[in-house]
Amino acid sequence: MFKSFTNKAKTMFGWNDSQYDAINPQTKRRSSGNTILSHDRALGTSERQHLIESARDINRNFAAGAYMIRKHLDYVSTFSFQPQTGDPALDEDLATLMRWWSRPENCDVGGRHSLSAIIRLAESHRTIDGDVFLLKLRSGHLQGIESDRIRNVSGVGVVYDTDVAKANRVIHGIHVDVGGRPLAYDVYSKDKAWSYEFDRRIKAKNILHHGYYDGFDQVRGVSPLAAAIPTFVDTLEMKEYARLKAKVSQMMALAITRTSAMYQDVSCTQTEYDVDFGKGPVMLDLDPGDEANFLESKNPSTEFQSFITMSLQVASKALDIPWSFFDESYTNYSGSRIALLQYVKSAASKRESNQCLLDKITRWKLAQWVEAGLLPTSLKLNTLRWTWIPSGTPWFDVKTEAEADIMLINSGLKTRREVRQERYGDDWSTVVTELAAEKAKLEELGLGQAETPAGGQSAE
């Protein structure tokens, strides 16, 4: 029955012709068609699974693709917790609790990953798979649920939910109301034969859904690598063919060239040369007019190398990665600096999405800590303030850029807090406290305060 329904649905919605080249490779230019499908309808269950596996294969088997993913994670998935309640004692309590809970044994149900590792893995999964799910457990732990485990039993991407109101739908395992708000999630597990079987249905309030979205009506995330997968696959295949061709070209071969004048004399007897390079250096005693040359092939060709480079440059743009990250010699200092500034700007929205995920986790943990008596019950959680600061971007030219930052601070165009967050990913107030303690310790030991080096500038 499910198979029949699936075939009818695919015919009705045009699912046989996927709108994603990553799962529907073409030997000729594709036609976009006349049917406008949502992202969720464009991918059935099997098509979504194929897309996920294709992206995972790039991460597993293509070093260039894996590097781009890791570099993306370096810039968008590392944060530090900074309480901002205005009460120093409370800020210290919150920071201490968060550091304690962030340990693997306290935050991960499996006891393997710290909170920072969980966020990095979550970003990795939503980059490769399109989305990922974090289950909030009563024990206070988080449990990661990978994208392929949230699915529909029928194998069709979108079906109507007959268990609830008719207007509600199940989209790739997510029960949503008429407005698209999640109601519940169907979680599947894998048996010994690695086939999917229904495990349980979890209420939406206990799940954190984290993904990449391109449309307002989209319920399930789609990997930003989808547009680059065909290029990655073609590049990987061409690289393997070039490697085989290069191996063949390394096989030693000797060509004996004879002049045409030899063949005009029918009485001339051709000499057969028996050459064996396996016995060491060989001296050839050739007949007059004969010439010996080694066969040589310039593989891979310059044109091929340029084409591979261009293909990888295009594919890296799926994650907005500048090519200068991959090839440090590609441009000069100014070009690298401009590329970095543009990339940091493109990473801002991705960082913000991860900050929202961390904010949801923080609110959940604060409520648990108040309930457990670790924080005063008089606290009003909706009035507490905190921030998750992204990791800083280091200076290229320390002296020049540090002097520029000092100039901006002195002119009132930038604050010390902004500089610390931008460069080091921490908060200036923490640094001030540490500097004051350091100064007091130096004075206590009679060492005095270190003088400003000659030519240095002050941010006073």
XYZ file of C-alpha atoms in Angstrom:
460
model
C 0.000 0.000 0.000
C 2.803 2.407 0.909
C 4.640 1.627 -2.324
C 1.530 2.326 -4.402
C 0.919 5.603 -2.565
C 4.563 6.576 -3.004
C 4.460 6.028 -6.773
C 1.232 8.026 -7.097
C 2.653 10.855 -5.022
C 5.853 10.938 -7.049
C 3.848 11.123 -10.259
C 1.564 13.809 -8.819
C 4.356 16.039 -7.510
C 7.012 15.280 -10.118
C 9.432 13.680 -7.672
C 10.921 11.363 -10.298
C 12.808 14.338 -11.737
C 14.653 15.763 -8.763
C 15.384 19.479 -8.726
C 18.755 18.771 -7.072
C 21.521 17.801 -9.513
C 23.422 16.298 -6.582
C 21.014 13.341 -6.568
C 19.996 13.437 -10.241
C 23.212 13.721 -12.303
C 22.700 14.719 -15.915
C 24.833 14.110 -18.983
C 23.379 17.177 -20.637
C 22.109 20.545 -19.524
C 19.108 20.050 -17.234
C 15.708 21.556 -17.774
C 14.181 23.401 -14.835
C 10.619 22.377 -15.755
C 7.382 24.251 -15.127
C 6.450 22.882 -11.694
C 7.454 24.983 -8.678
C 8.079 22.674 -5.719
C 8.930 23.544 -2.144
C 12.243 22.336 -0.775
C 10.464 19.639 1.222
C 8.526 18.339 -1.787
C 11.560 18.446 -4.060
C 13.205 15.781 -1.880
C 11.416 12.533 -1.102
C 12.698 10.309 1.684
C 15.010 8.281 -0.573
C 16.198 11.401 -2.401
C 16.968 13.142 0.879
C 18.883 10.085 2.075
C 20.847 10.023 -1.194
C 21.721 13.711 -0.815
C 22.904 13.174 2.766
C 25.064 10.197 1.817
C 26.583 12.099 -1.125
C 27.605 14.981 1.141
C 28.986 12.591 3.763
C 31.014 10.832 1.081
C 32.652 14.149 0.137
C 33.622 14.677 3.781
C 34.964 11.131 4.108
C 36.851 10.690 0.851
C 37.775 14.092 -0.586
C 40.478 15.903 1.369
C 39.757 19.292 -0.242
C 36.048 19.066 0.590
C 36.752 17.919 4.158
C 39.187 20.814 4.635
C 36.590 23.348 3.513
C 34.051 21.927 5.960
C 36.539 22.001 8.846
C 37.570 25.565 8.043
C 33.892 26.566 7.982
C 33.457 25.003 11.426
C 36.491 26.855 12.774
C 34.855 30.211 12.076
C 31.186 29.626 12.915
C 30.951 27.048 15.722
C 33.262 28.189 18.549
C 31.849 30.397 21.338
C 32.523 31.388 24.941
C 29.842 32.035 27.572
C 29.702 35.497 29.133
C 27.046 36.295 31.806
C 25.887 39.931 31.802
C 23.467 40.170 34.727
C 25.159 43.210 36.266
C 25.759 41.297 39.520
C 29.424 40.180 39.663
C 28.698 37.419 42.198
C 25.808 36.052 40.123
C 27.867 36.317 36.942
C 30.607 34.245 38.566
C 28.060 31.624 39.730
C 26.570 31.347 36.239
C 29.989 31.068 34.602
C 31.045 28.395 37.099
C 27.874 26.353 36.530
C 28.220 26.579 32.756
C 31.866 25.486 32.872
C 30.918 22.541 35.076
C 27.975 21.469 32.925
C 29.961 21.853 29.684
C 32.120 18.859 30.582
C 31.407 15.684 28.536
C 30.129 13.661 31.496
C 27.627 16.381 32.432
C 26.170 17.575 29.123
C 26.430 14.622 26.718
C 24.250 11.582 27.376
C 27.021 9.430 25.930
C 29.692 11.154 28.017
C 31.934 11.678 24.969
C 31.523 15.295 23.926
C 31.864 18.608 25.733
C 29.350 21.362 25.007
C 31.748 23.035 22.570
C 32.218 19.704 20.773
C 28.431 19.178 20.633
C 27.948 22.582 18.994
C 30.727 21.875 16.507
C 29.208 18.473 15.684
C 25.754 20.043 15.363
C 27.100 22.610 12.890
C 28.961 19.848 11.047
C 25.799 17.759 10.726
C 23.613 20.623 9.561
C 26.322 21.600 7.040
C 26.629 18.074 5.645
C 23.147 16.618 6.252
C 21.065 19.796 6.134
C 19.838 19.659 9.733
C 20.328 17.963 13.095
C 18.306 17.490 16.276
C 19.224 17.776 19.956
C 16.986 16.043 22.493
C 16.732 17.670 25.940
C 16.619 14.897 28.533
C 15.211 15.091 32.062
C 18.639 14.139 33.377
C 19.975 17.443 32.067
C 21.923 15.835 29.243
C 21.707 16.468 25.513
C 21.323 13.654 22.998
C 22.144 14.229 19.339
C 19.806 12.773 16.704
C 21.157 12.687 13.178
C 19.071 13.907 10.264
C 18.331 10.543 8.627
C 16.688 9.223 11.822
C 13.804 11.720 11.584
C 11.715 10.393 8.692
C 8.334 9.244 7.415
C 7.430 5.580 7.517
C 5.864 5.715 4.046
C 9.037 6.847 2.344
C 7.268 9.934 1.002
C 8.491 13.355 2.039
C 5.077 14.912 2.784
C 1.927 13.107 3.992
C -1.193 14.106 5.884
C -1.346 13.132 9.541
C -4.489 11.075 10.125
C -3.885 10.931 13.885
C -4.577 14.620 14.451
C -6.404 17.405 12.660
C -6.620 16.955 8.899
C -4.894 20.280 8.307
C -1.754 19.016 10.018
C 0.962 17.322 8.010
C 4.004 15.123 8.536
C 6.948 16.484 6.589
C 9.938 14.161 6.575
C 9.107 12.917 10.062
C 8.102 16.282 11.561
C 4.455 16.783 12.532
C 3.533 20.413 11.825
C 0.330 22.420 12.194
C -1.276 24.509 9.483
C 1.198 27.323 10.150
C 4.227 25.042 9.868
C 5.048 25.021 13.602
C 6.451 21.650 14.762
C 4.203 19.547 16.997
C 6.193 16.309 17.282
C 9.071 14.372 15.756
C 9.081 10.723 14.624
C 12.400 9.139 15.578
C 13.635 5.949 13.922
C 16.438 3.640 14.953
C 18.503 1.205 12.920
C 18.263 -2.520 13.525
C 20.999 -5.115 13.063
C 20.435 -5.094 9.303
C 20.827 -1.258 9.269
C 17.235 -0.772 8.162
C 15.031 1.859 9.810
C 12.323 0.967 12.292
C 10.080 3.325 14.259
C 11.389 4.084 17.748
C 9.241 6.799 19.333
C 7.433 10.084 18.839
C 8.834 13.051 20.782
C 7.002 16.272 21.589
C 8.394 19.361 19.905
C 9.109 21.136 23.214
C 11.823 18.563 23.987
C 13.640 18.892 20.638
C 16.023 21.548 19.349
C 15.970 21.528 15.542
C 19.013 23.097 13.881
C 19.290 23.397 10.091
C 19.931 25.449 6.966
C 16.877 26.947 5.300
C 16.304 28.733 1.997
C 12.546 29.296 2.161
C 9.786 30.407 4.535
C 7.731 27.249 3.899
C 10.699 24.939 4.417
C 10.469 22.554 7.389
C 13.554 20.367 6.880
C 16.990 21.836 6.279
C 19.019 21.227 3.122
C 22.815 21.159 3.043
C 24.490 24.241 1.546
C 26.846 21.730 -0.110
C 24.018 20.459 -2.338
C 24.868 22.868 -5.152
C 28.560 21.903 -5.024
C 28.257 18.111 -4.750
C 28.212 17.490 -8.553
C 31.370 19.598 -8.929
C 33.073 17.786 -6.058
C 32.141 14.372 -7.474
C 33.310 15.256 -11.005
C 36.557 16.715 -9.674
C 37.231 13.625 -7.575
C 36.610 11.337 -10.546
C 38.818 13.400 -12.865
C 41.563 13.423 -10.255
C 41.452 9.626 -10.052
C 41.586 9.316 -13.858
C 44.551 11.720 -13.974
C 46.299 9.717 -11.269
C 45.883 6.491 -13.250
C 47.106 8.194 -16.407
C 50.140 9.549 -14.550
C 50.964 6.064 -13.247
C 50.806 4.624 -16.759
C 53.060 7.405 -18.072
C 55.703 6.459 -15.484
C 56.142 3.015 -17.029
C 59.511 3.142 -18.806
C 59.400 2.716 -22.574
C 62.081 3.176 -25.245
C 61.344 4.230 -28.822
C 63.792 3.410 -31.639
C 63.482 5.816 -34.575
C 64.902 4.842 -37.960
C 65.518 7.212 -40.859
C 63.485 6.646 -43.996
C 66.675 6.274 -46.074
C 67.275 2.859 -44.522
C 64.088 1.446 -45.986
C 64.929 2.574 -49.546
C 67.670 -0.054 -49.647
C 65.956 -3.457 -49.773
C 69.238 -5.195 -48.969
C 69.430 -3.406 -45.624
C 68.815 -5.734 -42.710
C 67.056 -4.201 -39.677
C 68.814 -4.768 -36.374
C 66.675 -6.033 -33.504
C 67.727 -4.409 -30.223
C 67.339 -6.405 -27.009
C 67.313 -3.891 -24.134
C 66.811 -4.794 -20.460
C 66.921 -1.867 -18.012
C 66.437 -4.211 -15.082
C 70.127 -5.122 -15.106
C 71.342 -1.582 -14.479
C 72.822 1.096 -16.788
C 72.683 0.149 -20.477
C 74.819 1.379 -23.391
C 73.154 1.094 -26.770
C 75.244 0.452 -29.881
C 72.897 1.739 -32.565
C 73.154 1.398 -36.316
C 73.855 4.577 -38.284
C 70.669 6.597 -38.620
C 68.929 5.023 -35.586
C 67.894 7.151 -32.622
C 66.655 6.076 -29.169
C 64.366 8.196 -26.965
C 62.333 7.538 -23.858
C 58.588 7.967 -24.245
C 57.431 10.834 -22.036
C 53.997 12.281 -21.250
C 53.445 15.546 -19.394
C 50.771 14.441 -16.965
C 48.790 16.046 -15.565
C 48.783 18.850 -18.116
C 48.838 22.498 -17.142
C 45.357 22.939 -18.590
C 44.018 20.068 -16.499
C 45.517 21.482 -13.314
C 43.983 24.891 -14.051
C 40.578 23.315 -14.628
C 40.737 21.366 -11.358
C 41.719 24.533 -9.499
C 38.851 26.479 -11.021
C 36.385 23.684 -10.163
C 37.481 23.625 -6.527
C 37.340 27.420 -6.361
C 33.711 27.322 -7.489
C 32.825 24.451 -5.138
C 34.374 26.228 -2.137
C 31.910 29.090 -2.610
C 29.117 26.794 -1.391
C 30.499 27.560 2.084
C 31.765 31.048 1.134
C 35.350 29.844 1.692
C 37.963 32.113 0.022
C 40.432 30.274 -2.165
C 43.299 31.979 -0.323
C 42.387 29.805 2.700
C 43.142 26.704 0.642
C 46.127 28.076 -1.279
C 48.062 30.572 0.840
C 50.223 31.576 -2.136
C 47.196 32.429 -4.269
C 47.235 36.144 -3.427
C 49.200 38.781 -1.568
C 48.644 40.261 1.903
C 46.025 42.772 0.754
C 44.088 40.155 -1.198
C 44.127 37.716 1.737
C 43.022 40.464 4.104
C 40.083 41.491 1.902
C 39.061 37.848 1.416
C 39.103 37.294 5.187
C 36.974 40.385 5.871
C 34.410 39.303 3.292
C 34.311 35.774 4.700
C 33.887 36.963 8.292
C 30.930 39.034 7.130
C 29.355 36.016 5.399
C 29.924 33.936 8.558
C 27.971 36.380 10.744
C 24.510 34.929 9.989
C 25.760 31.364 10.542
C 27.281 32.348 13.864
C 24.040 34.040 14.865
C 22.113 30.839 14.176
C 24.461 28.888 16.453
C 24.171 31.594 19.104
C 20.374 31.172 19.019
C 20.831 27.429 19.555
C 23.122 28.089 22.520
C 20.636 30.612 23.945
C 17.891 27.956 23.892
C 20.193 25.498 25.657
C 21.133 28.160 28.226
C 17.485 28.996 29.067
C 16.724 25.300 29.494
C 19.691 24.789 31.830
C 18.977 27.930 33.885
C 15.452 26.673 34.562
C 16.834 23.292 35.617
C 19.432 24.871 37.908
C 16.805 27.027 39.608
C 14.563 23.986 40.072
C 17.500 21.983 41.481
C 18.366 24.759 43.938
C 21.709 25.558 42.323
C 20.487 29.097 41.671
C 18.202 31.274 43.828
C 14.501 30.606 43.249
C 13.927 34.360 43.321
C 15.698 34.760 39.982
C 13.528 35.966 37.131
C 14.890 34.040 34.176
C 13.339 36.368 31.614
C 15.384 39.270 32.985
C 18.779 37.536 33.009
C 21.249 38.623 30.358
C 24.153 36.735 28.819
C 25.909 36.365 25.496
C 27.796 33.673 23.603
C 30.827 35.389 22.089
C 32.211 33.944 18.806
C 35.891 33.083 18.653
C 38.062 36.030 17.653
C 39.815 36.633 14.371
C 43.539 37.182 14.965
C 45.522 40.053 13.509
C 47.372 39.552 10.237
C 49.940 42.245 10.951
C 49.945 42.578 14.740
C 51.789 45.891 15.029
C 49.936 47.708 12.258
C 46.460 46.453 13.104
C 46.909 46.831 16.876
C 47.953 50.449 16.388
C 44.891 50.963 14.189
C 42.621 49.529 16.906
C 44.193 51.799 19.529
C 43.615 54.789 17.264
C 39.941 53.838 16.834
C 39.528 53.437 20.606
C 41.166 56.807 21.339
C 38.998 58.528 18.729
C 35.828 56.968 20.147
C 35.008 54.997 16.981
C 35.398 51.600 18.664
C 35.191 50.346 22.237
C 37.615 48.092 24.084
C 34.839 45.510 24.394
C 34.433 45.420 20.616
C 38.175 44.965 20.068
C 38.427 42.110 22.593
C 35.422 40.327 21.138
C 36.603 40.805 17.569
C 40.209 39.753 18.176
C 40.105 37.327 21.083
C 36.489 36.238 21.474
C 36.209 37.256 25.141
C 34.837 40.153 27.175
C 36.820 43.262 28.090
C 35.442 43.389 31.653
C 37.050 40.017 32.390
C 40.361 41.267 31.043
C 40.166 44.419 33.187
C 39.638 42.317 36.311
C 42.623 40.139 35.451
C 44.803 43.181 34.685
C 43.875 44.771 38.020
C 44.745 41.570 39.882
C 48.013 41.340 37.963
C 48.915 44.954 38.770
C 48.128 44.440 42.451
C 50.323 41.336 42.546
C 53.239 43.154 40.932
C 52.948 46.020 43.441
C 52.734 43.538 46.308
C 55.994 41.969 45.184
C 57.578 45.383 44.676
C 58.130 44.792 40.988
C 56.172 47.813 39.823
C 54.186 48.132 36.601
C 55.732 47.269 33.283
C 56.556 50.367 31.277
C 55.135 51.044 27.840
C 57.801 50.244 25.196
C 59.331 53.172 23.361
C 57.198 54.250 20.443
C 54.161 52.444 21.860
C 50.715 53.970 22.003
C 48.316 54.164 24.900
C 44.577 53.603 24.865
C 44.070 56.015 27.768
